[in-house]
Each structure stands twice: as structure tokens, then as C-alpha cells.
Amino acid sequence: MRARLTYVVLAAVLVVYFVLVGSRGVVLIRQGTPVTVALGLAVLVLPAIGVWFLWHTTRFARSANRLVTELEAEGGMPVDELRRTPGGRIDRASADEVFTRRKAEAEAGPGDWRNWFRLAVAYHDARDTARARKAMQRAIALHDGRPPRDG
């Protein structure tokens, strides 16, 4: 719940920032000179990219949370079986062991979104965020009945 609240607060701050930056772009465009119009248009690109990124990220998080809810209801959430260092960090060798199992499960059942979800968690535990995101995107696509995008 704390992570969700943090996300909402940060998203709200970003929206305020986008509005402020966008208003500055509009002010520059209204000046009417070629230089200020060009700068105003350039300034408007930043909030547009930011809004797109925020929308895309929020959609991804909502979809992943929907899968979490369904997997929890089925009792299929991955169990935390990772060893930890004395400082509380995940032991790398332990994460690699779990990852190897999860990858084999995903390869054995490539059409099951649950396997890809668990593989995404294993990638995350192994600190491979990019692959974790791709595996989660594949799980979401399979869950929603869409063909997964490769690459």
C-alpha cells in the first residue's frame, strides 16, 4: 500500500510539473517570434513525452497488479525461498538457482502466463530489471489473450 501511495504522489507531482512546463511553452509560443515559437514547441515536447511515459508505466503497473491479484487468488504466487545476506540483501547464488528453475518452467510451458510471471519475479530478484519487465509484459500479453511481442 505504501508503494502505491508513493506512486500516486509522485505521479501527481509529475502532472503538476508537466502543466507548469507546458504553460511556459504556451507562453513562449504566444510571443510570436520565430525563436520563441520554436523554443515553445520544443518545451511542449518534454511534457508530452512525460505524459506518455507516465501513462505507459501506470498501465503496465495496473496490468501487473491484476495478475498478482489473480495469482494470489489461485494460490500460485511464487514463494520467497531466497537466502539473504546478513544485511538483508538477496544472495546472488540463491537468486540464480531460483532463476534457473523459473526459466526452465517458462520454457516447458511457454503459453502459460503464470510461468512468465514467476520468471519475471526471478529476473527481478536477480536484479535484471529490463528482462523482468519483458517477462512481465509477456505474462500480461498471454493473460490478456494477445500475442506476445518478441524482442
PDB file of N, CA, C and O in Angstrom, residues 23-97:
ATOM      1  N   SER A  23       2.686  25.169 -19.694  1.00  0.00           N
ATOM      2  CA  SER A  23       2.214  26.567 -19.714  1.00  0.00           C
ATOM      3  C   SER A  23       3.335  27.506 -20.148  1.00  0.00           C
ATOM      4  O   SER A  23       3.091  28.496 -20.845  1.00  0.00           O
ATOM      5  N   ARG A  24       4.561  27.189 -19.761  1.00  0.00           N
ATOM      6  CA  ARG A  24       5.703  28.015 -20.204  1.00  0.00           C
ATOM      7  C   ARG A  24       5.894  27.891 -21.715  1.00  0.00           C
ATOM      8  O   ARG A  24       6.228  28.860 -22.387  1.00  0.00           O
ATOM      9  N   GLY A  25       5.676  26.699 -22.224  1.00  0.00           N
ATOM     10  CA  GLY A  25       5.770  26.517 -23.678  1.00  0.00           C
ATOM     11  C   GLY A  25       4.718  27.321 -24.410  1.00  0.00           C
ATOM     12  O   GLY A  25       4.996  27.951 -25.446  1.00  0.00           O
ATOM     13  N   VAL A  26       3.502  27.338 -23.878  1.00  0.00           N
ATOM     14  CA  VAL A  26       2.422  28.118 -24.489  1.00  0.00           C
ATOM     15  C   VAL A  26       2.754  29.613 -24.439  1.00  0.00           C
ATOM     16  O   VAL A  26       2.540  30.346 -25.413  1.00  0.00           O
ATOM     17  N   VAL A  27       3.290  30.082 -23.325  1.00  0.00           N
ATOM     18  CA  VAL A  27       3.676  31.496 -23.203  1.00  0.00           C
ATOM     19  C   VAL A  27       4.721  31.846 -24.263  1.00  0.00           C
ATOM     20  O   VAL A  27       4.631  32.901 -24.911  1.00  0.00           O
ATOM     21  N   LEU A  28       5.684  30.969 -24.451  1.00  0.00           N
ATOM     22  CA  LEU A  28       6.712  31.225 -25.476  1.00  0.00           C
ATOM     23  C   LEU A  28       6.104  31.268 -26.871  1.00  0.00           C
ATOM     24  O   LEU A  28       6.456  32.126 -27.683  1.00  0.00           O
ATOM     25  N   ILE A  29       5.186  30.352 -27.150  1.00  0.00           N
ATOM     26  CA  ILE A  29       4.560  30.326 -28.474  1.00  0.00           C
ATOM     27  C   ILE A  29       3.756  31.600 -28.704  1.00  0.00           C
ATOM     28  O   ILE A  29       3.765  32.182 -29.802  1.00  0.00           O
ATOM     29  N   ARG A  30       3.076  32.079 -27.688  1.00  0.00           N
ATOM     30  CA  ARG A  30       2.265  33.298 -27.812  1.00  0.00           C
ATOM     31  C   ARG A  30       3.104  34.546 -28.074  1.00  0.00           C
ATOM     32  O   ARG A  30       2.562  35.556 -28.543  1.00  0.00           O
ATOM     33  N   GLN A  31       4.380  34.496 -27.754  1.00  0.00           N
ATOM     34  CA  GLN A  31       5.244  35.640 -28.046  1.00  0.00           C
ATOM     35  C   GLN A  31       5.280  35.904 -29.546  1.00  0.00           C
ATOM     36  O   GLN A  31       5.419  37.051 -29.973  1.00  0.00           O
ATOM     37  N   GLY A  32       5.202  34.858 -30.348  1.00  0.00           N
ATOM     38  CA  GLY A  32       5.027  35.014 -31.790  1.00  0.00           C
ATOM     39  C   GLY A  32       6.275  35.164 -32.627  1.00  0.00           C
ATOM     40  O   GLY A  32       6.187  35.133 -33.846  1.00  0.00           O
ATOM     41  N   THR A  33       7.434  35.300 -32.020  1.00  0.00           N
ATOM     42  CA  THR A  33       8.645  35.395 -32.846  1.00  0.00           C
ATOM     43  C   THR A  33       9.082  33.981 -33.223  1.00  0.00           C
ATOM     44  O   THR A  33       8.782  33.014 -32.511  1.00  0.00           O
ATOM     45  N   PRO A  34       9.779  33.857 -34.330  1.00  0.00           N
ATOM     46  CA  PRO A  34      10.200  32.513 -34.750  1.00  0.00           C
ATOM     47  C   PRO A  34      11.021  31.773 -33.684  1.00  0.00           C
ATOM     48  O   PRO A  34      10.846  30.573 -33.476  1.00  0.00           O
ATOM     49  N   VAL A  35      11.869  32.493 -32.991  1.00  0.00           N
ATOM     50  CA  VAL A  35      12.706  31.858 -31.969  1.00  0.00           C
ATOM     51  C   VAL A  35      11.859  31.384 -30.790  1.00  0.00           C
ATOM     52  O   VAL A  35      11.998  30.250 -30.314  1.00  0.00           O
ATOM     53  N   THR A  36      10.964  32.229 -30.298  1.00  0.00           N
ATOM     54  CA  THR A  36      10.157  31.831 -29.137  1.00  0.00           C
ATOM     55  C   THR A  36       9.148  30.744 -29.495  1.00  0.00           C
ATOM     56  O   THR A  36       8.855  29.883 -28.671  1.00  0.00           O
ATOM     57  N   VAL A  37       8.628  30.780 -30.728  1.00  0.00           N
ATOM     58  CA  VAL A  37       7.714  29.712 -31.151  1.00  0.00           C
ATOM     59  C   VAL A  37       8.471  28.380 -31.208  1.00  0.00           C
ATOM     60  O   VAL A  37       7.975  27.357 -30.728  1.00  0.00           O
ATOM     61  N   ALA A  38       9.674  28.396 -31.769  1.00  0.00           N
ATOM     62  CA  ALA A  38      10.479  27.166 -31.844  1.00  0.00           C
ATOM     63  C   ALA A  38      10.808  26.660 -30.445  1.00  0.00           C
ATOM     64  O   ALA A  38      10.690  25.454 -30.165  1.00  0.00           O
ATOM     65  N   LEU A  39      11.208  27.572 -29.554  1.00  0.00           N
ATOM     66  CA  LEU A  39      11.508  27.166 -28.180  1.00  0.00           C
ATOM     67  C   LEU A  39      10.255  26.659 -27.466  1.00  0.00           C
ATOM     68  O   LEU A  39      10.301  25.676 -26.724  1.00  0.00           O
ATOM     69  N   GLY A  40       9.129  27.323 -27.685  1.00  0.00           N
ATOM     70  CA  GLY A  40       7.876  26.907 -27.067  1.00  0.00           C
ATOM     71  C   GLY A  40       7.472  25.508 -27.504  1.00  0.00           C
ATOM     72  O   GLY A  40       7.048  24.685 -26.684  1.00  0.00           O
ATOM     73  N   LEU A  41       7.598  25.231 -28.801  1.00  0.00           N
ATOM     74  CA  LEU A  41       7.284  23.889 -29.299  1.00  0.00           C
ATOM     75  C   LEU A  41       8.239  22.845 -28.707  1.00  0.00           C
ATOM     76  O   LEU A  41       7.820  21.746 -28.330  1.00  0.00           O
ATOM     77  N   ALA A  42       9.516  23.219 -28.612  1.00  0.00           N
ATOM     78  CA  ALA A  42      10.496  22.300 -28.021  1.00  0.00           C
ATOM     79  C   ALA A  42      10.170  22.030 -26.556  1.00  0.00           C
ATOM     80  O   ALA A  42      10.282  20.890 -26.083  1.00  0.00           O
ATOM     81  N   VAL A  43       9.743  23.054 -25.843  1.00  0.00           N
ATOM     82  CA  VAL A  43       9.393  22.890 -24.432  1.00  0.00           C
ATOM     83  C   VAL A  43       8.155  22.013 -24.284  1.00  0.00           C
ATOM     84  O   VAL A  43       8.049  21.227 -23.348  1.00  0.00           O
ATOM     85  N   LEU A  44       7.211  22.103 -25.208  1.00  0.00           N
ATOM     86  CA  LEU A  44       5.994  21.283 -25.145  1.00  0.00           C
ATOM     87  C   LEU A  44       6.268  19.800 -25.394  1.00  0.00           C
ATOM     88  O   LEU A  44       5.483  18.953 -24.981  1.00  0.00           O
ATOM     89  N   VAL A  45       7.374  19.503 -26.044  1.00  0.00           N
ATOM     90  CA  VAL A  45       7.719  18.097 -26.299  1.00  0.00           C
ATOM     91  C   VAL A  45       8.007  17.377 -24.980  1.00  0.00           C
ATOM     92  O   VAL A  45       7.613  16.219 -24.800  1.00  0.00           O
ATOM     93  N   LEU A  46       8.659  18.047 -24.049  1.00  0.00           N
ATOM     94  CA  LEU A  46       9.014  17.406 -22.781  1.00  0.00           C
ATOM     95  C   LEU A  46       7.801  16.911 -22.000  1.00  0.00           C
ATOM     96  O   LEU A  46       7.756  15.747 -21.599  1.00  0.00           O
ATOM     97  N   PRO A  47       6.776  17.752 -21.768  1.00  0.00           N
ATOM     98  CA  PRO A  47       5.606  17.227 -21.058  1.00  0.00           C
ATOM     99  C   PRO A  47       4.875  16.143 -21.857  1.00  0.00           C
ATOM    100  O   PRO A  47       4.317  15.216 -21.274  1.00  0.00           O
ATOM    101  N   ALA A  48       4.873  16.255 -23.174  1.00  0.00           N
ATOM    102  CA  ALA A  48       4.208  15.228 -23.987  1.00  0.00           C
ATOM    103  C   ALA A  48       4.885  13.873 -23.793  1.00  0.00           C
ATOM    104  O   ALA A  48       4.210  12.842 -23.601  1.00  0.00           O
ATOM    105  N   ILE A  49       6.198  13.859 -23.817  1.00  0.00           N
ATOM    106  CA  ILE A  49       6.937  12.607 -23.581  1.00  0.00           C
ATOM    107  C   ILE A  49       6.684  12.121 -22.153  1.00  0.00           C
ATOM    108  O   ILE A  49       6.470  10.933 -21.925  1.00  0.00           O
ATOM    109  N   GLY A  50       6.694  13.035 -21.211  1.00  0.00           N
ATOM    110  CA  GLY A  50       6.454  12.670 -19.817  1.00  0.00           C
ATOM    111  C   GLY A  50       5.076  12.079 -19.592  1.00  0.00           C
ATOM    112  O   GLY A  50       4.921  11.082 -18.884  1.00  0.00           O
ATOM    113  N   VAL A  51       4.054  12.674 -20.204  1.00  0.00           N
ATOM    114  CA  VAL A  51       2.691  12.157 -20.061  1.00  0.00           C
ATOM    115  C   VAL A  51       2.597  10.770 -20.670  1.00  0.00           C
ATOM    116  O   VAL A  51       1.992   9.856 -20.098  1.00  0.00           O
ATOM    117  N   TRP A  52       3.188  10.591 -21.863  1.00  0.00           N
ATOM    118  CA  TRP A  52       3.178   9.273 -22.496  1.00  0.00           C
ATOM    119  C   TRP A  52       3.854   8.247 -21.590  1.00  0.00           C
ATOM    120  O   TRP A  52       3.328   7.148 -21.388  1.00  0.00           O
ATOM    121  N   PHE A  53       5.015   8.577 -21.062  1.00  0.00           N
ATOM    122  CA  PHE A  53       5.758   7.647 -20.204  1.00  0.00           C
ATOM    123  C   PHE A  53       4.970   7.322 -18.937  1.00  0.00           C
ATOM    124  O   PHE A  53       4.885   6.160 -18.532  1.00  0.00           O
ATOM    125  N   LEU A  54       4.382   8.321 -18.314  1.00  0.00           N
ATOM    126  CA  LEU A  54       3.595   8.102 -17.102  1.00  0.00           C
ATOM    127  C   LEU A  54       2.387   7.218 -17.391  1.00  0.00           C
ATOM    128  O   LEU A  54       2.087   6.292 -16.636  1.00  0.00           O
ATOM    129  N   TRP A  55       1.698   7.478 -18.489  1.00  0.00           N
ATOM    130  CA  TRP A  55       0.542   6.660 -18.880  1.00  0.00           C
ATOM    131  C   TRP A  55       0.969   5.222 -19.124  1.00  0.00           C
ATOM    132  O   TRP A  55       0.331   4.283 -18.653  1.00  0.00           O
ATOM    133  N   HIS A  56       2.045   5.034 -19.880  1.00  0.00           N
ATOM    134  CA  HIS A  56       2.539   3.697 -20.214  1.00  0.00           C
ATOM    135  C   HIS A  56       2.950   2.930 -18.950  1.00  0.00           C
ATOM    136  O   HIS A  56       2.608   1.759 -18.784  1.00  0.00           O
ATOM    137  N   THR A  57       3.643   3.585 -18.064  1.00  0.00           N
ATOM    138  CA  THR A  57       4.096   2.959 -16.826  1.00  0.00           C
ATOM    139  C   THR A  57       2.924   2.619 -15.910  1.00  0.00           C
ATOM    140  O   THR A  57       2.883   1.539 -15.307  1.00  0.00           O
ATOM    141  N   THR A  58       1.968   3.514 -15.823  1.00  0.00           N
ATOM    142  CA  THR A  58       0.792   3.261 -14.986  1.00  0.00           C
ATOM    143  C   THR A  58      -0.015   2.089 -15.532  1.00  0.00           C
ATOM    144  O   THR A  58      -0.470   1.230 -14.770  1.00  0.00           O
ATOM    145  N   ARG A  59      -0.180   2.029 -16.832  1.00  0.00           N
ATOM    146  CA  ARG A  59      -0.908   0.917 -17.455  1.00  0.00           C
ATOM    147  C   ARG A  59      -0.205  -0.412 -17.183  1.00  0.00           C
ATOM    148  O   ARG A  59      -0.844  -1.417 -16.863  1.00  0.00           O
ATOM    149  N   PHE A  60       1.122  -0.416 -17.285  1.00  0.00           N
ATOM    150  CA  PHE A  60       1.899  -1.624 -17.016  1.00  0.00           C
ATOM    151  C   PHE A  60       1.722  -2.063 -15.561  1.00  0.00           C
ATOM    152  O   PHE A  60       1.481  -3.241 -15.276  1.00  0.00           O
ATOM    153  N   ALA A  61       1.824  -1.111 -14.633  1.00  0.00           N
ATOM    154  CA  ALA A  61       1.700  -1.439 -13.204  1.00  0.00           C
ATOM    155  C   ALA A  61       0.310  -1.980 -12.884  1.00  0.00           C
ATOM    156  O   ALA A  61       0.167  -2.951 -12.127  1.00  0.00           O
ATOM    157  N   ARG A  62      -0.726  -1.375 -13.465  1.00  0.00           N
ATOM    158  CA  ARG A  62      -2.091  -1.851 -13.222  1.00  0.00           C
ATOM    159  C   ARG A  62      -2.285  -3.267 -13.766  1.00  0.00           C
ATOM    160  O   ARG A  62      -2.911  -4.103 -13.118  1.00  0.00           O
ATOM    161  N   SER A  63      -1.743  -3.527 -14.938  1.00  0.00           N
ATOM    162  CA  SER A  63      -1.860  -4.861 -15.532  1.00  0.00           C
ATOM    163  C   SER A  63      -1.117  -5.900 -14.699  1.00  0.00           C
ATOM    164  O   SER A  63      -1.627  -6.993 -14.467  1.00  0.00           O
ATOM    165  N   ALA A  64       0.078  -5.556 -14.250  1.00  0.00           N
ATOM    166  CA  ALA A  64       0.851  -6.490 -13.419  1.00  0.00           C
ATOM    167  C   ALA A  64       0.132  -6.746 -12.097  1.00  0.00           C
ATOM    168  O   ALA A  64       0.083  -7.892 -11.627  1.00  0.00           O
ATOM    169  N   ASN A  65      -0.450  -5.716 -11.502  1.00  0.00           N
ATOM    170  CA  ASN A  65      -1.190  -5.892 -10.249  1.00  0.00           C
ATOM    171  C   ASN A  65      -2.421  -6.767 -10.438  1.00  0.00           C
ATOM    172  O   ASN A  65      -2.795  -7.514  -9.533  1.00  0.00           O
ATOM    173  N   ARG A  66      -3.033  -6.681 -11.601  1.00  0.00           N
ATOM    174  CA  ARG A  66      -4.188  -7.548 -11.901  1.00  0.00           C
ATOM    175  C   ARG A  66      -3.748  -9.012 -11.911  1.00  0.00           C
ATOM    176  O   ARG A  66      -4.447  -9.881 -11.393  1.00  0.00           O
ATOM    177  N   LEU A  67      -2.568  -9.283 -12.480  1.00  0.00           N
ATOM    178  CA  LEU A  67      -2.039 -10.642 -12.494  1.00  0.00           C
ATOM    179  C   LEU A  67      -1.709 -11.106 -11.079  1.00  0.00           C
ATOM    180  O   LEU A  67      -1.966 -12.261 -10.725  1.00  0.00           O
ATOM    181  N   VAL A  68      -1.145 -10.222 -10.265  1.00  0.00           N
ATOM    182  CA  VAL A  68      -0.844 -10.556  -8.868  1.00  0.00           C
ATOM    183  C   VAL A  68      -2.114 -10.970  -8.148  1.00  0.00           C
ATOM    184  O   VAL A  68      -2.154 -12.000  -7.464  1.00  0.00           O
ATOM    185  N   THR A  69      -3.171 -10.191  -8.315  1.00  0.00           N
ATOM    186  CA  THR A  69      -4.441 -10.479  -7.644  1.00  0.00           C
ATOM    187  C   THR A  69      -4.975 -11.846  -8.056  1.00  0.00           C
ATOM    188  O   THR A  69      -5.400 -12.639  -7.207  1.00  0.00           O
ATOM    189  N   GLU A  70      -4.922 -12.124  -9.344  1.00  0.00           N
ATOM    190  CA  GLU A  70      -5.432 -13.415  -9.829  1.00  0.00           C
ATOM    191  C   GLU A  70      -4.567 -14.571  -9.343  1.00  0.00           C
ATOM    192  O   GLU A  70      -5.083 -15.610  -8.918  1.00  0.00           O
ATOM    193  N   LEU A  71      -3.263 -14.407  -9.387  1.00  0.00           N
ATOM    194  CA  LEU A  71      -2.365 -15.484  -8.958  1.00  0.00           C
ATOM    195  C   LEU A  71      -2.476 -15.716  -7.454  1.00  0.00           C
ATOM    196  O   LEU A  71      -2.417 -16.858  -6.991  1.00  0.00           O
ATOM    197  N   GLU A  72      -2.652 -14.650  -6.682  1.00  0.00           N
ATOM    198  CA  GLU A  72      -2.866 -14.813  -5.236  1.00  0.00           C
ATOM    199  C   GLU A  72      -4.145 -15.593  -4.962  1.00  0.00           C
ATOM    200  O   GLU A  72      -4.176 -16.456  -4.090  1.00  0.00           O
ATOM    201  N   ALA A  73      -5.205 -15.291  -5.708  1.00  0.00           N
ATOM    202  CA  ALA A  73      -6.484 -15.991  -5.523  1.00  0.00           C
ATOM    203  C   ALA A  73      -6.356 -17.481  -5.855  1.00  0.00           C
ATOM    204  O   ALA A  73      -7.017 -18.317  -5.241  1.00  0.00           O
ATOM    205  N   GLU A  74      -5.485 -17.801  -6.806  1.00  0.00           N
ATOM    206  CA  GLU A  74      -5.255 -19.200  -7.178  1.00  0.00           C
ATOM    207  C   GLU A  74      -4.285 -19.898  -6.226  1.00  0.00           C
ATOM    208  O   GLU A  74      -4.128 -21.109  -6.290  1.00  0.00           O
ATOM    209  N   GLY A  75      -3.604 -19.120  -5.407  1.00  0.00           N
ATOM    210  CA  GLY A  75      -2.579 -19.686  -4.532  1.00  0.00           C
ATOM    211  C   GLY A  75      -1.298 -20.025  -5.273  1.00  0.00           C
ATOM    212  O   GLY A  75      -0.531 -20.882  -4.842  1.00  0.00           O
ATOM    213  N   GLY A  76      -1.051 -19.320  -6.369  1.00  0.00           N
ATOM    214  CA  GLY A  76       0.104 -19.637  -7.201  1.00  0.00           C
ATOM    215  C   GLY A  76       1.230 -18.635  -7.167  1.00  0.00           C
ATOM    216  O   GLY A  76       2.126 -18.685  -8.010  1.00  0.00           O
ATOM    217  N   MET A  77       1.194 -17.728  -6.204  1.00  0.00           N
ATOM    218  CA  MET A  77       2.282 -16.751  -6.112  1.00  0.00           C
ATOM    219  C   MET A  77       3.587 -17.460  -5.772  1.00  0.00           C
ATOM    220  O   MET A  77       3.592 -18.415  -4.993  1.00  0.00           O
ATOM    221  N   PRO A  78       4.698 -17.001  -6.357  1.00  0.00           N
ATOM    222  CA  PRO A  78       5.974 -17.637  -6.020  1.00  0.00           C
ATOM    223  C   PRO A  78       6.316 -17.420  -4.544  1.00  0.00           C
ATOM    224  O   PRO A  78       6.114 -16.340  -4.000  1.00  0.00           O
ATOM    225  N   VAL A  79       6.809 -18.477  -3.929  1.00  0.00           N
ATOM    226  CA  VAL A  79       7.187 -18.420  -2.520  1.00  0.00           C
ATOM    227  C   VAL A  79       8.601 -17.841  -2.434  1.00  0.00           C
ATOM    228  O   VAL A  79       9.471 -18.179  -3.233  1.00  0.00           O
ATOM    229  N   ASP A  80       8.828 -16.971  -1.472  1.00  0.00           N
ATOM    230  CA  ASP A  80      10.160 -16.403  -1.280  1.00  0.00           C
ATOM    231  C   ASP A  80      11.038 -17.458  -0.631  1.00  0.00           C
ATOM    232  O   ASP A  80      10.956 -17.700   0.568  1.00  0.00           O
ATOM    233  N   GLU A  81      11.862 -18.087  -1.436  1.00  0.00           N
ATOM    234  CA  GLU A  81      12.750 -19.133  -0.947  1.00  0.00           C
ATOM    235  C   GLU A  81      14.216 -18.711  -1.051  1.00  0.00           C
ATOM    236  O   GLU A  81      15.110 -19.542  -1.026  1.00  0.00           O
ATOM    237  N   LEU A  82      14.432 -17.416  -1.152  1.00  0.00           N
ATOM    238  CA  LEU A  82      15.779 -16.901  -1.355  1.00  0.00           C
ATOM    239  C   LEU A  82      16.515 -16.719  -0.032  1.00  0.00           C
ATOM    240  O   LEU A  82      15.946 -16.246   0.945  1.00  0.00           O
ATOM    241  N   ARG A  83      17.779 -17.097  -0.046  1.00  0.00           N
ATOM    242  CA  ARG A  83      18.626 -16.826   1.111  1.00  0.00           C
ATOM    243  C   ARG A  83      19.017 -15.352   1.078  1.00  0.00           C
ATOM    244  O   ARG A  83      19.072 -14.736   0.034  1.00  0.00           O
ATOM    245  N   ARG A  84      19.269 -14.829   2.251  1.00  0.00           N
ATOM    246  CA  ARG A  84      19.622 -13.408   2.374  1.00  0.00           C
ATOM    247  C   ARG A  84      20.992 -13.275   3.034  1.00  0.00           C
ATOM    248  O   ARG A  84      21.390 -14.120   3.827  1.00  0.00           O
ATOM    249  N   THR A  85      21.653 -12.185   2.713  1.00  0.00           N
ATOM    250  CA  THR A  85      22.915 -11.871   3.376  1.00  0.00           C
ATOM    251  C   THR A  85      22.586 -11.323   4.760  1.00  0.00           C
ATOM    252  O   THR A  85      21.439 -10.963   5.034  1.00  0.00           O
ATOM    253  N   PRO A  86      23.568 -11.212   5.640  1.00  0.00           N
ATOM    254  CA  PRO A  86      23.296 -10.632   6.966  1.00  0.00           C
ATOM    255  C   PRO A  86      22.704  -9.227   6.889  1.00  0.00           C
ATOM    256  O   PRO A  86      21.952  -8.816   7.765  1.00  0.00           O
ATOM    257  N   GLY A  87      23.000  -8.503   5.806  1.00  0.00           N
ATOM    258  CA  GLY A  87      22.449  -7.160   5.632  1.00  0.00           C
ATOM    259  C   GLY A  87      21.034  -7.162   5.062  1.00  0.00           C
ATOM    260  O   GLY A  87      20.433  -6.114   4.888  1.00  0.00           O
ATOM    261  N   GLY A  88      20.495  -8.351   4.727  1.00  0.00           N
ATOM    262  CA  GLY A  88      19.132  -8.457   4.225  1.00  0.00           C
ATOM    263  C   GLY A  88      19.017  -8.496   2.709  1.00  0.00           C
ATOM    264  O   GLY A  88      17.919  -8.624   2.177  1.00  0.00           O
ATOM    265  N   ARG A  89      20.119  -8.391   2.009  1.00  0.00           N
ATOM    266  CA  ARG A  89      20.083  -8.447   0.546  1.00  0.00           C
ATOM    267  C   ARG A  89      19.945  -9.883   0.074  1.00  0.00           C
ATOM    268  O   ARG A  89      20.355 -10.819   0.753  1.00  0.00           O
ATOM    269  N   ILE A  90      19.385 -10.049  -1.100  1.00  0.00           N
ATOM    270  CA  ILE A  90      19.220 -11.385  -1.670  1.00  0.00           C
ATOM    271  C   ILE A  90      20.588 -11.929  -2.056  1.00  0.00           C
ATOM    272  O   ILE A  90      21.394 -11.252  -2.697  1.00  0.00           O
ATOM    273  N   ASP A  91      20.833 -13.192  -1.649  1.00  0.00           N
ATOM    274  CA  ASP A  91      22.071 -13.874  -2.009  1.00  0.00           C
ATOM    275  C   ASP A  91      22.043 -14.170  -3.504  1.00  0.00           C
ATOM    276  O   ASP A  91      21.098 -14.769  -4.017  1.00  0.00           O
ATOM    277  N   ARG A  92      23.066 -13.747  -4.206  1.00  0.00           N
ATOM    278  CA  ARG A  92      23.116 -13.875  -5.670  1.00  0.00           C
ATOM    279  C   ARG A  92      23.026 -15.328  -6.118  1.00  0.00           C
ATOM    280  O   ARG A  92      22.295 -15.650  -7.057  1.00  0.00           O
ATOM    281  N   ALA A  93      23.742 -16.212  -5.470  1.00  0.00           N
ATOM    282  CA  ALA A  93      23.708 -17.630  -5.856  1.00  0.00           C
ATOM    283  C   ALA A  93      22.313 -18.212  -5.671  1.00  0.00           C
ATOM    284  O   ALA A  93      21.823 -18.986  -6.497  1.00  0.00           O
ATOM    285  N   SER A  94      21.653 -17.813  -4.604  1.00  0.00           N
ATOM    286  CA  SER A  94      20.290 -18.266  -4.345  1.00  0.00           C
ATOM    287  C   SER A  94      19.338 -17.760  -5.435  1.00  0.00           C
ATOM    288  O   SER A  94      18.490 -18.510  -5.934  1.00  0.00           O
ATOM    289  N   ALA A  95      19.488 -16.495  -5.820  1.00  0.00           N
ATOM    290  CA  ALA A  95      18.649 -15.928  -6.880  1.00  0.00           C
ATOM    291  C   ALA A  95      18.900 -16.643  -8.196  1.00  0.00           C
ATOM    292  O   ALA A  95      17.961 -16.905  -8.958  1.00  0.00           O
ATOM    293  N   ASP A  96      20.149 -16.985  -8.475  1.00  0.00           N
ATOM    294  CA  ASP A  96      20.476 -17.706  -9.705  1.00  0.00           C
ATOM    295  C   ASP A  96      19.850 -19.094  -9.731  1.00  0.00           C
ATOM    296  O   ASP A  96      19.372 -19.545 -10.776  1.00  0.00           O
ATOM    297  N   GLU A  97      19.841 -19.778  -8.585  1.00  0.00           N
ATOM    298  CA  GLU A  97      19.216 -21.106  -8.511  1.00  0.00           C
ATOM    299  C   GLU A  97      17.726 -21.032  -8.823  1.00  0.00           C
ATOM    300  O   GLU A  97      17.197 -21.819  -9.614  1.00  0.00           O
TER     301      GLU A  97
END
